[in-house]
Coordinates of C-alpha atoms in Angstrom, one line a residue:
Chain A
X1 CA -159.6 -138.7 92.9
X2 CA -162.8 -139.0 90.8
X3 CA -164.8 -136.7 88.9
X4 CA -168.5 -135.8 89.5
X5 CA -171.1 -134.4 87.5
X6 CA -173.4 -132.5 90.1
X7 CA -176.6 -131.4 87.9
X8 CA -179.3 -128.7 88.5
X9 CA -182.9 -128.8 88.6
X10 CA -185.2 -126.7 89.7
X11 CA -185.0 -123.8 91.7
X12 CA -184.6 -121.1 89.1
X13 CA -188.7 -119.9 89.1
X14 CA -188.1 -119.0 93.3
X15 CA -184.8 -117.1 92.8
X16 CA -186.5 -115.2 89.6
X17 CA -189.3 -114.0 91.4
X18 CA -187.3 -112.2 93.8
X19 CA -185.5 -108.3 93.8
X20 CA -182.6 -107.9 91.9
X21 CA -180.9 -107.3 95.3
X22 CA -181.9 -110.6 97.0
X23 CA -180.7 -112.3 93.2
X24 CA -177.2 -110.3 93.8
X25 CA -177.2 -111.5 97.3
X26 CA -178.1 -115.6 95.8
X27 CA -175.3 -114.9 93.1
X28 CA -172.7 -114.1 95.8
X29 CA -173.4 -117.4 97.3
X30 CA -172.9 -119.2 94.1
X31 CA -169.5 -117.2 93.8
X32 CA -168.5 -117.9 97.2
X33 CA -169.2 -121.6 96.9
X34 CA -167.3 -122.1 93.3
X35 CA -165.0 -119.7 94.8
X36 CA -163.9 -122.3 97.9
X37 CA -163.9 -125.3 94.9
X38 CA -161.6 -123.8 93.1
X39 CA -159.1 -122.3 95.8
X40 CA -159.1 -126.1 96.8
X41 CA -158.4 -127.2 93.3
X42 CA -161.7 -128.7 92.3
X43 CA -163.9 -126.8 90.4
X44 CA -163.4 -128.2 86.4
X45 CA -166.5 -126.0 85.3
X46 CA -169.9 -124.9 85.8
X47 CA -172.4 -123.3 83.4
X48 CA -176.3 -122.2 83.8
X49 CA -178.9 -123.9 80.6
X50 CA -181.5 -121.7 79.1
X51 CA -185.1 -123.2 79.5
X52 CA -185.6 -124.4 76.3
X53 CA -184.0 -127.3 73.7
X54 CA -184.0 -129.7 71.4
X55 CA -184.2 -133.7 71.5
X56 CA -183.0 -135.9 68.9
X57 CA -183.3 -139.3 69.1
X58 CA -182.9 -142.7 67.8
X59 CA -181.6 -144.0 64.6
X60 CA -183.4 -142.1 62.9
X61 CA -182.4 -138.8 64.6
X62 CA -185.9 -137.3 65.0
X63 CA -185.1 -133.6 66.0
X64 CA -187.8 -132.5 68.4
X65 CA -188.6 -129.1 70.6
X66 CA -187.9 -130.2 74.0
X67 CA -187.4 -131.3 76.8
X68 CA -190.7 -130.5 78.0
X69 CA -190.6 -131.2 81.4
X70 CA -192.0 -129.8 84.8
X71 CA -189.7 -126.6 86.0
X72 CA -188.7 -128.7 88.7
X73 CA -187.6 -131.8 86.7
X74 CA -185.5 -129.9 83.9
X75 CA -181.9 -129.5 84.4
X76 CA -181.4 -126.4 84.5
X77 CA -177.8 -126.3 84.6
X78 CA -174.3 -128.2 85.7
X79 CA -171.1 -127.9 87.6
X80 CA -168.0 -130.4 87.3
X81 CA -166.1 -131.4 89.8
X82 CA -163.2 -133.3 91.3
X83 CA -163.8 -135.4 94.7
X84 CA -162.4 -138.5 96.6
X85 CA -165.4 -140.5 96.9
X86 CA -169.1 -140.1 96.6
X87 CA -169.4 -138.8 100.1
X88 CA -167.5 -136.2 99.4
X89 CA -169.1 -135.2 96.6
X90 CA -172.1 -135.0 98.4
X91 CA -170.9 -133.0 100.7
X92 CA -169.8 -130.4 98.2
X93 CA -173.6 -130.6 96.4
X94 CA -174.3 -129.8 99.8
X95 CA -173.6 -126.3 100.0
X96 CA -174.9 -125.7 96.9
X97 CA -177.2 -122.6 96.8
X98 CA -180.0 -123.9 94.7
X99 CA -181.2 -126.0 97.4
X100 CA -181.9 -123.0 99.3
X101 CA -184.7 -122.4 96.6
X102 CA -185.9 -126.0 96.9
X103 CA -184.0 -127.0 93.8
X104 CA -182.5 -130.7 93.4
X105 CA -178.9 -131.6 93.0
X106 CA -178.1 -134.7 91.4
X107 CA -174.7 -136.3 91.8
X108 CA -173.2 -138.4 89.5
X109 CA -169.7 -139.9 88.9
X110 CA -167.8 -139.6 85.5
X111 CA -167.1 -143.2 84.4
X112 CA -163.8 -144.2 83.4
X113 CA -165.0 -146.5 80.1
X114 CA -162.2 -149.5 80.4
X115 CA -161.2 -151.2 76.8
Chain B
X1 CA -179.7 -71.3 64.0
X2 CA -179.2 -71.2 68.1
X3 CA -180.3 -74.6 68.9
X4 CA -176.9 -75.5 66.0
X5 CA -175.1 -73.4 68.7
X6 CA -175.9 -75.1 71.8
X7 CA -175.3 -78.4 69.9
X8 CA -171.4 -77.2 68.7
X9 CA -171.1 -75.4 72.7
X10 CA -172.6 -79.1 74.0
X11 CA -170.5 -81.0 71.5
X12 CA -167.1 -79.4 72.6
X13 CA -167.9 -79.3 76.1
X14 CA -168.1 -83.5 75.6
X15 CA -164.6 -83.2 74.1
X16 CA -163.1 -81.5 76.6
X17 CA -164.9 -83.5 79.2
X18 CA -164.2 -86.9 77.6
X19 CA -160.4 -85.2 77.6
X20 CA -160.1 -84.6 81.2
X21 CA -161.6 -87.9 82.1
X22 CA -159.5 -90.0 79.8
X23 CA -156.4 -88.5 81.3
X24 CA -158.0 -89.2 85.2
X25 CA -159.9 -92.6 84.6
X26 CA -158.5 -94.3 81.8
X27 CA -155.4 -95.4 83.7
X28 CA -157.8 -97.0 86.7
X29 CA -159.8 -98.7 83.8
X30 CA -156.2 -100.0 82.2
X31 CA -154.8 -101.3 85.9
X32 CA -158.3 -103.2 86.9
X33 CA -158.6 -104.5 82.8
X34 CA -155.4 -105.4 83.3
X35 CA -155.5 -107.8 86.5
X36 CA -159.0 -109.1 84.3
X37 CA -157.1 -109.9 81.4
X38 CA -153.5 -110.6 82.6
X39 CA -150.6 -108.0 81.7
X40 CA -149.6 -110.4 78.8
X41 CA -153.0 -109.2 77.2
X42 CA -152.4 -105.3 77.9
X43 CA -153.1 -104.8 74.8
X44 CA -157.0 -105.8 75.2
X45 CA -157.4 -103.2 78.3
X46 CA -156.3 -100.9 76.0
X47 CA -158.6 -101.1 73.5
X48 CA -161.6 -101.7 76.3
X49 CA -161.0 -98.7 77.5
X50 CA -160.4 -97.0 74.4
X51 CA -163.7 -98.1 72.8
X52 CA -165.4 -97.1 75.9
X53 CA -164.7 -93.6 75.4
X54 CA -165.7 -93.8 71.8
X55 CA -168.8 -95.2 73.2
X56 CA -168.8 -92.1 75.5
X57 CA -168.6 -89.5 72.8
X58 CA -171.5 -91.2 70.8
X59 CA -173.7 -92.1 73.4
X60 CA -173.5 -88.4 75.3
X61 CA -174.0 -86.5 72.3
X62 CA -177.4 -88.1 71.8
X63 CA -178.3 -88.0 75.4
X64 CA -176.7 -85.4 77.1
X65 CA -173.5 -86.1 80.0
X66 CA -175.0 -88.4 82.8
X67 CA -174.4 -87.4 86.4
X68 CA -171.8 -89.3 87.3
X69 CA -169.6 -90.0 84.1
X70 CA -167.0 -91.7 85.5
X71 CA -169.3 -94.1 86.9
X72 CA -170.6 -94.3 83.3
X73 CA -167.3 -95.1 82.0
X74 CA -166.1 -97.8 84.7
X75 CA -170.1 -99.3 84.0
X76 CA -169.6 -99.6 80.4
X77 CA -166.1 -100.4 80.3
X78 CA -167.4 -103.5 82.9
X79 CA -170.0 -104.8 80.8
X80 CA -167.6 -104.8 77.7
X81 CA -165.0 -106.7 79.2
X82 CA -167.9 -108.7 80.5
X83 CA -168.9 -109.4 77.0
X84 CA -165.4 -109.9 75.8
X85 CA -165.1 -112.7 78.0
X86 CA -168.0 -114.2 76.6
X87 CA -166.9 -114.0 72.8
X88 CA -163.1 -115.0 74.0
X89 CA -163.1 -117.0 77.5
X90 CA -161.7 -119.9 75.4
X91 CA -159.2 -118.4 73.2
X92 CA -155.6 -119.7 73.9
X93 CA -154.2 -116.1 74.9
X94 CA -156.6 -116.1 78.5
X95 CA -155.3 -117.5 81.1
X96 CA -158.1 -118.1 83.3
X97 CA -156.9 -120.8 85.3
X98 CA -156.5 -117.8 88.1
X99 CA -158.4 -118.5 91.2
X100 CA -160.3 -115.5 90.9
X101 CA -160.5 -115.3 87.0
X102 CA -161.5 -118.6 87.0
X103 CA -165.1 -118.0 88.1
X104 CA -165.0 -115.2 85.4
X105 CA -165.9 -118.1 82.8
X106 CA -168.8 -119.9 84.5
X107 CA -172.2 -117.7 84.2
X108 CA -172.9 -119.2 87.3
X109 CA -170.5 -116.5 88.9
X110 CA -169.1 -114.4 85.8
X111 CA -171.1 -111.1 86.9
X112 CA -170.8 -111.0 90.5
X113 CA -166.9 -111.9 90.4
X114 CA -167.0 -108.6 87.9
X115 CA -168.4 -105.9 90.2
X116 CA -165.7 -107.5 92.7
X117 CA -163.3 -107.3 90.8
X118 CA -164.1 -103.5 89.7
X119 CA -164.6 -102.8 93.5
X120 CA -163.9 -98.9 94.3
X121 CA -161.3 -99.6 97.3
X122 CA -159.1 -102.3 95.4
X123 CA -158.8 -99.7 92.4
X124 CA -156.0 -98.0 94.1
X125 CA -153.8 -101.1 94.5
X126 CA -154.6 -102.1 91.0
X127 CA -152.9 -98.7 90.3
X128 CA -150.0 -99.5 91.9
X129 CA -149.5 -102.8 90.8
X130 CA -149.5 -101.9 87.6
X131 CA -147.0 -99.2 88.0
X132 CA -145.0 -101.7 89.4
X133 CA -145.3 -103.7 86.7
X134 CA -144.6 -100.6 84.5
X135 CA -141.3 -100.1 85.6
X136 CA -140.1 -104.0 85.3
X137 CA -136.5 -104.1 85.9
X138 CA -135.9 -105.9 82.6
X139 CA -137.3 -102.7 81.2
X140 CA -135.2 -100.1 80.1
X141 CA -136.3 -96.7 81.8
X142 CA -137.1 -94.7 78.7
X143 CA -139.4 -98.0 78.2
X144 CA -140.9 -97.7 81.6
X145 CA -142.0 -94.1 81.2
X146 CA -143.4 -94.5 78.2
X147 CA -145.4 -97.1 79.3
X148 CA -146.3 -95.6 82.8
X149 CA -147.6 -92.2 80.4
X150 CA -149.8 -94.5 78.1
X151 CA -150.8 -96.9 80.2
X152 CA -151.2 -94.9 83.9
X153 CA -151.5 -91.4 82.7
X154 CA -153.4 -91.7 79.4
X155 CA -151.0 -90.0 77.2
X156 CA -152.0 -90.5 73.4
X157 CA -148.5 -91.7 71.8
X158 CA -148.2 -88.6 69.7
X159 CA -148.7 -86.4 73.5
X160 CA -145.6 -88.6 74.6
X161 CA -143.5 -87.9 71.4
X162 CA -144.4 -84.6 72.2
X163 CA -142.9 -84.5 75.7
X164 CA -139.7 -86.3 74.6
X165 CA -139.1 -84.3 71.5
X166 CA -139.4 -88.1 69.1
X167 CA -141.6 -89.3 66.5
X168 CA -144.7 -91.3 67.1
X169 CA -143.0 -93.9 65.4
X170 CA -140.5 -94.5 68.0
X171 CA -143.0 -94.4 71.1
X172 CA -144.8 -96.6 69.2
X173 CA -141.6 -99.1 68.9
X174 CA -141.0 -98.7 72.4
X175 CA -145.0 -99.5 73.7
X176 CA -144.8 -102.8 71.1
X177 CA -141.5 -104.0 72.7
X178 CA -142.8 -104.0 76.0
X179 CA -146.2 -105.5 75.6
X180 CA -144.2 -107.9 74.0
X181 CA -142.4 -108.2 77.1
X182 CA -145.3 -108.8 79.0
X183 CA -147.1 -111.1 76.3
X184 CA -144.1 -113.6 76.7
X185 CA -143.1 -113.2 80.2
X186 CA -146.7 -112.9 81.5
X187 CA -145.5 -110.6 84.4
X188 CA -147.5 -110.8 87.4
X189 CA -149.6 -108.0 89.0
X190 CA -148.4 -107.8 92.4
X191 CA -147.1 -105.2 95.0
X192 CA -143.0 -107.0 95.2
X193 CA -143.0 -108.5 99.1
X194 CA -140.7 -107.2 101.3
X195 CA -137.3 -108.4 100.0
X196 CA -138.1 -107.1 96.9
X197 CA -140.0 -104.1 97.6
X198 CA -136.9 -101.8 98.1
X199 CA -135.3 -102.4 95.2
X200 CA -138.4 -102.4 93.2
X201 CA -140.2 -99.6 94.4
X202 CA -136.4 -97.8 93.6
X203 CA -136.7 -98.4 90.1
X204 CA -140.7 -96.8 89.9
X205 CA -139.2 -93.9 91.9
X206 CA -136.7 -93.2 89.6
X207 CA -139.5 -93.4 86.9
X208 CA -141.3 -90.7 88.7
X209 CA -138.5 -88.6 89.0
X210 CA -137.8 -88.6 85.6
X211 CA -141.0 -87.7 85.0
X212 CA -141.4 -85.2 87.2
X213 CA -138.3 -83.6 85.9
X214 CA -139.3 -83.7 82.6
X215 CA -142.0 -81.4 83.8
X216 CA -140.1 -79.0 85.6
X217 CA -137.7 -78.5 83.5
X218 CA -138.6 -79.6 80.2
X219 CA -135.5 -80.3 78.0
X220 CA -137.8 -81.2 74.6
X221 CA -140.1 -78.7 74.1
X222 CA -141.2 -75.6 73.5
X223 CA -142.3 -74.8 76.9
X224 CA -140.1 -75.3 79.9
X225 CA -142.5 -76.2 82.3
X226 CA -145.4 -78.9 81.9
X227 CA -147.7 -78.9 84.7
X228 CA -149.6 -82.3 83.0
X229 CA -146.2 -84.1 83.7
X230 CA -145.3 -82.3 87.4
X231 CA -149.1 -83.6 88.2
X232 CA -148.9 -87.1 87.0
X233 CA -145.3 -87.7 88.7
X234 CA -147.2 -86.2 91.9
X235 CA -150.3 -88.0 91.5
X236 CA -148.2 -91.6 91.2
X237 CA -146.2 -90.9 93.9
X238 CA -149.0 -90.4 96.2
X239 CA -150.2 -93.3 95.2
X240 CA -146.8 -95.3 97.0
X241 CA -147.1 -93.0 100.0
X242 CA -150.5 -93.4 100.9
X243 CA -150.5 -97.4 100.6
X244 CA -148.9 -98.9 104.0
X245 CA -147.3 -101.3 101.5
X246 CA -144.8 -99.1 99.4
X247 CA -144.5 -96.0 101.7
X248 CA -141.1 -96.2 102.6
X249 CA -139.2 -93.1 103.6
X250 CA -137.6 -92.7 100.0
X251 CA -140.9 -92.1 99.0
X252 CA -142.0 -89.9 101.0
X253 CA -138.9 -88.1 100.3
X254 CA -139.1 -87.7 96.6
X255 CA -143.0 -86.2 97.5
X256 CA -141.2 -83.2 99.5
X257 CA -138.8 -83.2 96.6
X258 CA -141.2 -83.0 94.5
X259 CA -143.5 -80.5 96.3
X260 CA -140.4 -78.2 97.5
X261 CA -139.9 -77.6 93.7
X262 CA -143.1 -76.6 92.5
X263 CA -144.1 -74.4 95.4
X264 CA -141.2 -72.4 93.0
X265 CA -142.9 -73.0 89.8
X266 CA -144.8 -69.7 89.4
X267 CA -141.6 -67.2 89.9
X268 CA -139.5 -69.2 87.4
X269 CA -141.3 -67.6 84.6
X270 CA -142.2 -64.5 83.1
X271 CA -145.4 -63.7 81.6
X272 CA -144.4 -64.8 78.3
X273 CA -142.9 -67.8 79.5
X274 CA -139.4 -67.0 79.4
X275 CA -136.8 -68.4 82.3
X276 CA -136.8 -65.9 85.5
X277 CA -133.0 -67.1 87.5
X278 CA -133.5 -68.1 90.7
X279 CA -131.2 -65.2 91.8
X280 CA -133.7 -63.2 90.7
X281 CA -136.8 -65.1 91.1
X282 CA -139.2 -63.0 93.0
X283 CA -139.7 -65.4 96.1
X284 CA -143.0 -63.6 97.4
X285 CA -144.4 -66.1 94.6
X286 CA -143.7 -68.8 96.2
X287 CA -146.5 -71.3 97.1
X288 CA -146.1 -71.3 101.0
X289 CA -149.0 -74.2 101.1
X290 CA -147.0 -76.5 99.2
X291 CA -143.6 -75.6 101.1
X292 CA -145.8 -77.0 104.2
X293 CA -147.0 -80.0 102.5
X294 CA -143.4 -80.5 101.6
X295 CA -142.0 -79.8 104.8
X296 CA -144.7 -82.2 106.4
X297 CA -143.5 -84.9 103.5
X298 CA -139.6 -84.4 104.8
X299 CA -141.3 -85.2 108.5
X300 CA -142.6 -88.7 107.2
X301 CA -139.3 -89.7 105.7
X302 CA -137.2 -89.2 108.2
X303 CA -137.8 -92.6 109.6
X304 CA -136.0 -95.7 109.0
X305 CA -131.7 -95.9 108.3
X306 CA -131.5 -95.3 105.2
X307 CA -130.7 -91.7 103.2
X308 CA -131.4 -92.0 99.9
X309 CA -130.8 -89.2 97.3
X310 CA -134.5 -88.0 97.8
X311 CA -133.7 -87.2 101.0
X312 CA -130.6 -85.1 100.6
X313 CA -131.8 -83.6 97.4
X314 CA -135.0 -82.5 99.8
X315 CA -133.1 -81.0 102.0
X316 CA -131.0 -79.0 99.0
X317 CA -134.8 -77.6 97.8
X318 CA -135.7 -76.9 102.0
X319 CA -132.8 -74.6 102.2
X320 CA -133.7 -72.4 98.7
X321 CA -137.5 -72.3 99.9
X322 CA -136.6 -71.1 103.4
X323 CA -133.9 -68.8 102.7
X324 CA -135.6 -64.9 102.1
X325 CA -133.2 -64.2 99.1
X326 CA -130.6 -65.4 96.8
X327 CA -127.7 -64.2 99.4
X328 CA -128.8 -65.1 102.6
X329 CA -129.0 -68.7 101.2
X330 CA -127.2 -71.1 103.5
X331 CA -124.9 -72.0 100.4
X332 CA -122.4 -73.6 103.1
X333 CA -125.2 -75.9 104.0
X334 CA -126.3 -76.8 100.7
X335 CA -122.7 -77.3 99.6
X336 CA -122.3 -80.0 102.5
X337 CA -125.2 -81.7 101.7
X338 CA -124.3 -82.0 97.3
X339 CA -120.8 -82.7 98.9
X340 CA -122.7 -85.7 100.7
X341 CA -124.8 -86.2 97.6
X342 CA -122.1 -86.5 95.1
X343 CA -120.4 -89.4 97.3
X344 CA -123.4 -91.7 97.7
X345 CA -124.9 -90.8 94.2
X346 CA -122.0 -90.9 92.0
X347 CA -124.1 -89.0 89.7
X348 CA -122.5 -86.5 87.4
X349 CA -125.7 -83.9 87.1
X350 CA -124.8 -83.9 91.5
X351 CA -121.3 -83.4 90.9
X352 CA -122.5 -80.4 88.1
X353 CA -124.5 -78.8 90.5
X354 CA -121.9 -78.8 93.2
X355 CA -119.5 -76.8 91.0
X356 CA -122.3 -74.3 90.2
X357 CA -122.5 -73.8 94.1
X358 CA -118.8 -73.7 94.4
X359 CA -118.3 -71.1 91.7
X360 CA -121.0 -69.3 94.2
X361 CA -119.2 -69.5 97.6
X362 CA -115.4 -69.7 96.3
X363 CA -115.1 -68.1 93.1
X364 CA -114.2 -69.8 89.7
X365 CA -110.9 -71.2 89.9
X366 CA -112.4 -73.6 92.8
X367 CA -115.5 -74.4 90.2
X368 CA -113.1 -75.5 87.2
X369 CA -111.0 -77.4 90.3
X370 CA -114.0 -79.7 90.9
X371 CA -114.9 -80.0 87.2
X372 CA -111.1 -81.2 86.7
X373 CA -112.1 -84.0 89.4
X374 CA -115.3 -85.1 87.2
X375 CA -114.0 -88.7 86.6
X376 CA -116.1 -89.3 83.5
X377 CA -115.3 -86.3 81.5
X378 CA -116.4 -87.8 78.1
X379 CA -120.1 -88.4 79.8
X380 CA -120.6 -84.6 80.7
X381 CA -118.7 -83.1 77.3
X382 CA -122.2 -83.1 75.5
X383 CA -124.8 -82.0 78.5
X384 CA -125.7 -78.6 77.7
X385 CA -125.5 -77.4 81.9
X386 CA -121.9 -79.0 82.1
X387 CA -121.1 -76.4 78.8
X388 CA -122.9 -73.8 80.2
X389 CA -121.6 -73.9 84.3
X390 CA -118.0 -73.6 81.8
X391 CA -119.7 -70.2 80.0
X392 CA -120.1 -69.0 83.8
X393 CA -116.6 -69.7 85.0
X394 CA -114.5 -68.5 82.2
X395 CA -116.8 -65.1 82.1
X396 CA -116.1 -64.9 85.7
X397 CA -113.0 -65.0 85.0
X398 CA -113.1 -62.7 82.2
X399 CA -112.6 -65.0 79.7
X400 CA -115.1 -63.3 77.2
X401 CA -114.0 -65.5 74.0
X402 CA -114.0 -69.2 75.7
X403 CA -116.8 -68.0 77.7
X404 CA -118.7 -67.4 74.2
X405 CA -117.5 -70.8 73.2
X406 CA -119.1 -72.6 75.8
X407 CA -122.3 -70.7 76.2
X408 CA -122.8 -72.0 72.4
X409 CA -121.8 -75.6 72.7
X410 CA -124.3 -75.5 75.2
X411 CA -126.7 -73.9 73.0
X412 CA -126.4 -76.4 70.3
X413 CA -126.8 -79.0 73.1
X414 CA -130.2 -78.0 74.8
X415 CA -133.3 -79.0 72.7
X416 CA -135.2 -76.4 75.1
X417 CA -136.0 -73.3 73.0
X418 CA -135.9 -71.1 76.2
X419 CA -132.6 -72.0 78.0
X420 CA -131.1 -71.6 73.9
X421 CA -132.5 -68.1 74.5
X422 CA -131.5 -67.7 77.7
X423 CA -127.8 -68.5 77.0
X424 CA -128.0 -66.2 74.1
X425 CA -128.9 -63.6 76.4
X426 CA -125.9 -64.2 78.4
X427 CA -123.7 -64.4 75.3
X428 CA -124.9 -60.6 74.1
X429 CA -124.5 -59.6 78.3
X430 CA -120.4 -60.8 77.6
X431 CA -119.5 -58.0 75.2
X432 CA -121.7 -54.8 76.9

């Protein structure tokens, strides 16, 4: 079994537009989803990102406001994950509830680093 | 000079308010914070729900009651466990590894899991889970009523000292010991499966029972009756009955028990709170709703094989509440069935209370005969109705000196200030 970064972008503007009961009725999706993960055992851990950050990069470790990207492009959040293969993983970013809002899950395995 | 008035008037009403619902909600609060937090963190619902009513107090003051303030409370006690979560999701204590606590520590699903959690219609089971976790066999059962008061019944600890005439200090000694018990053993929140459920829900009747005895017949303070207990023993019970998990016929049983006694509640006193006999109880006083209820109880336990103590001890308290007066009591009957209790109960308070009802229908020499049979006379030497059912047979039999005797051993035995008045009474009655 491998582990998978799935990572969030986009989506957020559509779901914050709407009534705080259509947002409690998205939530409950995101609960029921995690929810089936973890009774399966595969859920390691999810968190939302606020909108904005900071960059630092290069040797020089330039600390810069950032990312300053599109809505759609920023990553607006994560969810770690256990799966047997990249299919599967798929199919769990599947049923995630931001695509409802046109968001974009990217899928991504953990690599083992070998010595 | 009046708006200072109103304020005090509004201020007190908030006390007595914030009173009433800590006794009724604060032990709802404790059960859900509980299952949120895990029993080995107990002592975090407590102090939840303890600064939630602080907040209360404050915030009501300044803004007047809201409508609904028990909603209030379960809000804000939500959002602070909400926050607590945040500050301490990763602290080694939590164990939210859960399936359902787990998605308490993603934001993604933190909130919504919450308001499930704090669902109105799973409230009652949280209730009852915790009460079976209460009343733990590995805990003694002075432990487990203490707890059950503090924790389900939102009795301050000096309120508990109180009702079992000891210091704060040990209630305090006893509450540490068994959250300690629960820190280590991290007991699970569960309603026992059926195996288990017998035995379990045996040990939170007897609980209850003590409880509910305490109230009735209060052997540590000052006054012999305390409703707040009789309620809280009643309320709990109800509780097993009405969930088609736990309500097995004992149950239902110690409800009619339970009922059958304080439909008699309001003749056992006089107006200044002094013990009326049941010989000469006036029986007119009797509450004849909650003799139905209680009869209606007895209807709903008589299912299933087994007869448990509730059931015969019912049946002792249907036969005072039906009879018109002390003589035409079927004291045959009620002698069979303490004859019947005394074998499957082995208890000696049973065995005390057959004598009394022998000395009744056969005079005293029979009495002293079945005292003489006790087998554990060393147990029953220092309780105060053993002493005192020994006054009554030696004054029957005109033994005025060893009658005296006794009546003061069981004086100097009974913390209760009115039975040590009542027995003096019957000590100045021996030499008219």
């Amino acid at each position: 079994m491998a582990e998978y970064l799935l990572l969030f972008r986009g989506g957020d503007a559509e779901t914050a537009r709407q009534s705080p009961e259509k947002w409690q009725a998205h939530m409950q999706k995101w609960t029921q989803w995690m929810g089936d993960l973890k009774a399966q055992g595969k859920l390691i851990g999810a968190q939302p990102l606020v909108t904005t950050g900071k960059v630092i990069s290069g040797t020089k470790k330039v600390v810069t406001d950032g990312p300053y990207m599109e809505g759609k492009e920023m990553v607006g959040g994560y969810l770690a994950c256990k799966a047997d293969s990249y299919e599967e993983a798929v199919a769990i970013a599947n049923n995630c509830p931001i695509l409802e809002h046109d968001g974009i899950v990217e899928v991504r395995e953990i690599n083992e680093l070998k010595m | 000079m009046n708006s200072k008035c109103n304020l005090q008037n509004s201020s007190n009403n908030i006390n007595t308010l914030t009173d009433h619902l800590f006794r009724h909600e604060s032990g709802k609060m404790v059960s859900v914070l509980t299952k949120i937090f895990g029993t080995e963190n107990l002592e975090t619902a407590e102090d939840v729900v303890q600064q939630t009513f602080i907040d209360s107090m404050q915030v009501w003051k300044l803004k007047g009651i809201p409508d609904n303030p028990s909603a209030w409370l379960f809000r804000v006690a939500k959002n602070k466990a909400i926050d607590h979560i945040r500050r301490h999701k990763h602290a080694v204590q939590y164990d939210f590894n859960d399936n359902e606590r787990a998605l308490l520590t993603s934001e993604y699903t933190l909130t919504t899991t919450m308001e499930h959690l704090w669902k109105e219609e799973a409230i009652q089971d949280d209730q009852l889970r915790m009460m079976f976790a209460c009343c733990h066999p590995d805990i003694s059962a002075e432990n487990q009523i203490t707890l059950v008061l503090k924790t389900l019944c939102g009795f301050s600890t000096s309120e508990i000292a109180k009702a079992f005439l000891t210091s704060e200090d040990t209630v305090s000694k006893r509450l540490y010991r068994t959250r300690e018990f629960f820190r280590l053993q991290k007991i699970k929140l569960e309603i026992p499966s059926d195996q288990d459920l017998i035995k379990r829900t045996g040990s939170v009747l007897n609980s209850i029972y003590l409880l509910f005895n305490e109230g009735y017949n209060s052997t540590n303070s000052e006054d012999l009756i305390r409703r707040d207990l009789i309620d809280e023993a009643i309320l709990l019970c109800k509780l097993l009955t009405e969930n088609k998990n736990t309500q097995l016929p004992e149950a239902f049983a110690l409800m009619a028990l339970m009922c059958f006694h304080s439909s008699r509640i309001a003749s056992r006193l006089t107006p200044e709170g002094e013990i009326i006999l049941l010989s000469r109880q006036d029986r007119s006083k009797w509450n004849h709703n909650l003799i139905a209820e209680a009869n209606e109880y007895m209807n709903k336990a008589a299912f299933g094989e087994k007869i448990s103590s509730y059931h015969i001890e019912a049946a002792i308290a249907f036969e005072h509440c039906i009879a018109d007066n002390f003589d035409t009591t079927n004291w045959e009957r009620i002698l069979e069935l303490y004859d019947w209790l005394c074998k499957s109960s082995h208890s000696e308070i049973a065995e005390i209370n057959r004598a009394v009802v022998i000395l009744k229908l056969q005079g005293a020499s029979a009495a002293m005969t079945a005292l003489h049979n006790l087998k554990d006379k060393n147990k029953v030497e220092d309780y105060y109705l053993y002493q005192s059912l020994l006054g009554e047979i030696y004054c029957e039999k005109n033994n005025k000196a060893k009658a005296k005797t006794h009546f003061e051993k069981a004086m100097r035995l009974t913390k209760s200030i009115k039975e040590k008045k009542l027995l003096s009474e019957k000590i100045k009655t021996l030499f008219y």
